[in-house]
Amino acid sequence: MTNTVPRAASNKASAHSALNNVRNNWRNFGIIAHIDAGKTTLSERILFKTGEIHRTGEVHEGNATMDTMALEKERGITIGAAATRCVWNGHEFTLIDTPGHIDFAIEVERSLRVLDGAITVLSGVAGVQPQTETVWHQAEKHGVPMIIFVNKMDQTGADFARVTEQVRKQLGARPVPLAIPVGAADEFGGVIDVLQQRLLQWDTKGNMTVLALPAELQAQAQAAYAYAASVAAEASDALTDAYLANDTLTNAEILQGLRTLTLARKATPMLAGSAYKNAGIEPLLDAVIDWLPAPDDRAAPVATLNGDSVTVATCDADPLAALVFKVTHDEHGSLAFVRIYGGSLHEGETIWNASLDSSVRIGRLYVVHADERTSTTQSGAGSIIAIANLKDALTGHTLSSKAQPWTLETIHAGEPVVALAVEPGSGTDRAKMLAALDKFRREDPSLRLENNVETGETILWGMGELHLDVVLERARREAAVDIRVGAPHVAYKETMGQAMVEAEGKLDKQNGGKGMYARVVVRLELLDEGEFAFANVVKGGVIPTAFFPAVEKGVQQAMQQGPLGQKVTGVKVTLLDGDFHAVDSNEMAFIIAAKEAVLAGLRKANPVLLEPVMKVTVDAPAINTGDVIGDLQRRSGRVLGITENTGRVEVVADVPLTKLFGHTNDLRSLSQGRAFASSVYARHAACDVEEASFV
């Protein structure tokens, strides 16, 4: 492994400057995990070990460097992803610390969209938790290579072997232990450095000592080395031949093989320690260098140019291709966080926002360290940079050149599931309230702000109670406006109650002049997977091809609001037949007829209302098991599993989202504050229309 000697703090500015153009020495990575696994504490220790800060802050004390928002400090949770830079052994890191709560999943999504690698943090006590699986699959979706850090090995109940098996079974990964903890809880005594076959220990100040392996640990260390060699041998024919010839591999060969497999997501290096105790950080930093990718190790992104898919060129001298992945606002204006894939950005130049088809001038460029900014004049391909007051920029916008206006894939937010009706405390504050909420909507794609025409209410949609609570509290503080809220509502959907129906929609209007005529016949079928599909099997010219897009548009409009007033899901619509008039048919007529055909079919199919169901995991003292289960069952929950571990119990259940409001407070009460719960969206399931509460 790389030599672990922290650089001097006085070298910080010169180190950043010297490494700015050595792309092979860059690592853009994030830290992802379930809530309370220790992500922010780990980020704090990384900054301390690399000399970026000289004193560590603590999440529970509200002074962690990466928790910059007042609400983060008060609540002890990460709400917004925070970026920083640091240097370790000649390599420059851009690190993004992400939230662990499911309500802020968009922060993880947009971070993983632009990062090259990630550290997944697991609690040595809790192991793989529900949100762990969510963020792991988000990383898989984006093809992000990962390493695992098993944290909290100093706590009672920590079990590295059990967590390793969970990684294998629940995440479907292939873990390769390379820093194995010696003991756990009060007996935690450092880690075995598998490749160097040595023992690493830390004192109470976090200083690392390298020791020879005691005799009682040698067999375990040698077995782990042999396993790492056997896995690395699969990376290439040359390594396979070397392994078969020698029945092992050298350190250098294992490093080479594991790097190849990790970048291909065929193996996952696994390390352990205690971030709170400053133990295990140096091997983890070395692992970032050894096994996570440099920008050039990742495949070049694909963009759309003039309707065609093209591969982006990724050198500084190439045409600009950059993605805005986050926008924030403060008293100084807006700050757009950008990943540059190809080309470079220069302060003061004019570029092209391909998503808006408009030119935009680059103002100040900044390297961001949590809530601090360092001005820079330019930044090249592979880097993550912030641009001040980038006009009209939103998350997912592509920055390019006007001559080469390619568009990168945007960033997709999940569908919001909870809504609140909001109103200002005073009628004169309405404009101020709407301006504040609109600012947060522009920052956060998972928020939706709409006006209910029937009731005149302003409706704010979000990913959960906590998400909306944070947004509203920020609006109250930052805009100095009183906001009142109504009872929460959830995002219902609807689907067909029959497997298949056929229906007709017809428009035939004559008003003395040119009329409106269209006839559409469709078949509606339940989909096993997916929300919507459209097919066209019309033959013989019964409907001119010029009207096919209009038919599909009408179908999609009908899917937005079915007979029960909700978005329709799980339905395939096939255009079967129709009719037109040479004079009276037009696009609008076919839009209307197609919409009516689908709605008629949905009514005929006995529509079913669907409500969101959450997978809830409760961690509680074993003595409270009965109370926890009883509370979940009172909320119409269906218990899926119960696992006991060292005096505590984990209860997993499916619970309708409508029944979960107030669950956290009730759980605290029944357990004297010793139980906690997390929930992730599971699916939409059928419910009783009469019991539903619509916005």
GROMACS .gro file of C-alpha atoms in nm, residues 507-511 513-520 543-544 546-551 554 579-594:
model
   38
  507LEU     CA    1  -6.487   1.362  -3.162
  508ASP     CA    2  -6.738   1.481  -3.420
  509LYS     CA    3  -6.819   1.852  -3.408
  510GLN     CA    4  -6.984   2.053  -3.680
  511ASN     CA    5  -7.042   2.428  -3.631
  513GLY     CA    6  -6.786   2.579  -4.101
  514LYS     CA    7  -6.484   2.353  -4.076
  515GLY     CA    8  -6.553   2.080  -3.821
  516MET     CA    9  -6.347   1.862  -3.585
  517TYR     CA   10  -6.342   1.488  -3.645
  518ALA     CA   11  -6.134   1.198  -3.514
  519ARG     CA   12  -6.201   0.841  -3.402
  520VAL     CA   13  -5.956   0.631  -3.201
  543ILE     CA   14  -5.526   0.703  -3.949
  544PRO     CA   15  -5.264   0.908  -4.137
  546ALA     CA   16  -4.902   1.248  -3.943
  547PHE     CA   17  -5.160   1.210  -3.663
  548PHE     CA   18  -4.979   0.931  -3.472
  549PRO     CA   19  -4.785   1.179  -3.249
  550ALA     CA   20  -5.113   1.353  -3.165
  551VAL     CA   21  -5.269   1.021  -3.063
  554GLY     CA   22  -5.361   1.244  -2.603
  579ASP     CA   23  -6.098   0.692  -3.861
  580PHE     CA   24  -6.038   1.039  -4.000
  581HIS     CA   25  -6.196   1.298  -4.227
  582ALA     CA   26  -5.997   1.447  -4.512
  583VAL     CA   27  -6.106   1.802  -4.422
  584ASP     CA   28  -6.220   1.805  -4.061
  585SER     CA   29  -5.944   1.597  -3.898
  586ASN     CA   30  -5.649   1.772  -3.733
  587GLU     CA   31  -5.398   1.716  -3.452
  588MET     CA   32  -5.618   1.862  -3.180
  589ALA     CA   33  -5.908   1.639  -3.279
  590PHE     CA   34  -5.692   1.327  -3.245
  591ILE     CA   35  -5.547   1.444  -2.912
  592ILE     CA   36  -5.898   1.484  -2.772
  593ALA     CA   37  -6.027   1.156  -2.919
  594ALA     CA   38  -5.726   0.958  -2.793
   0.00000   0.00000   0.00000
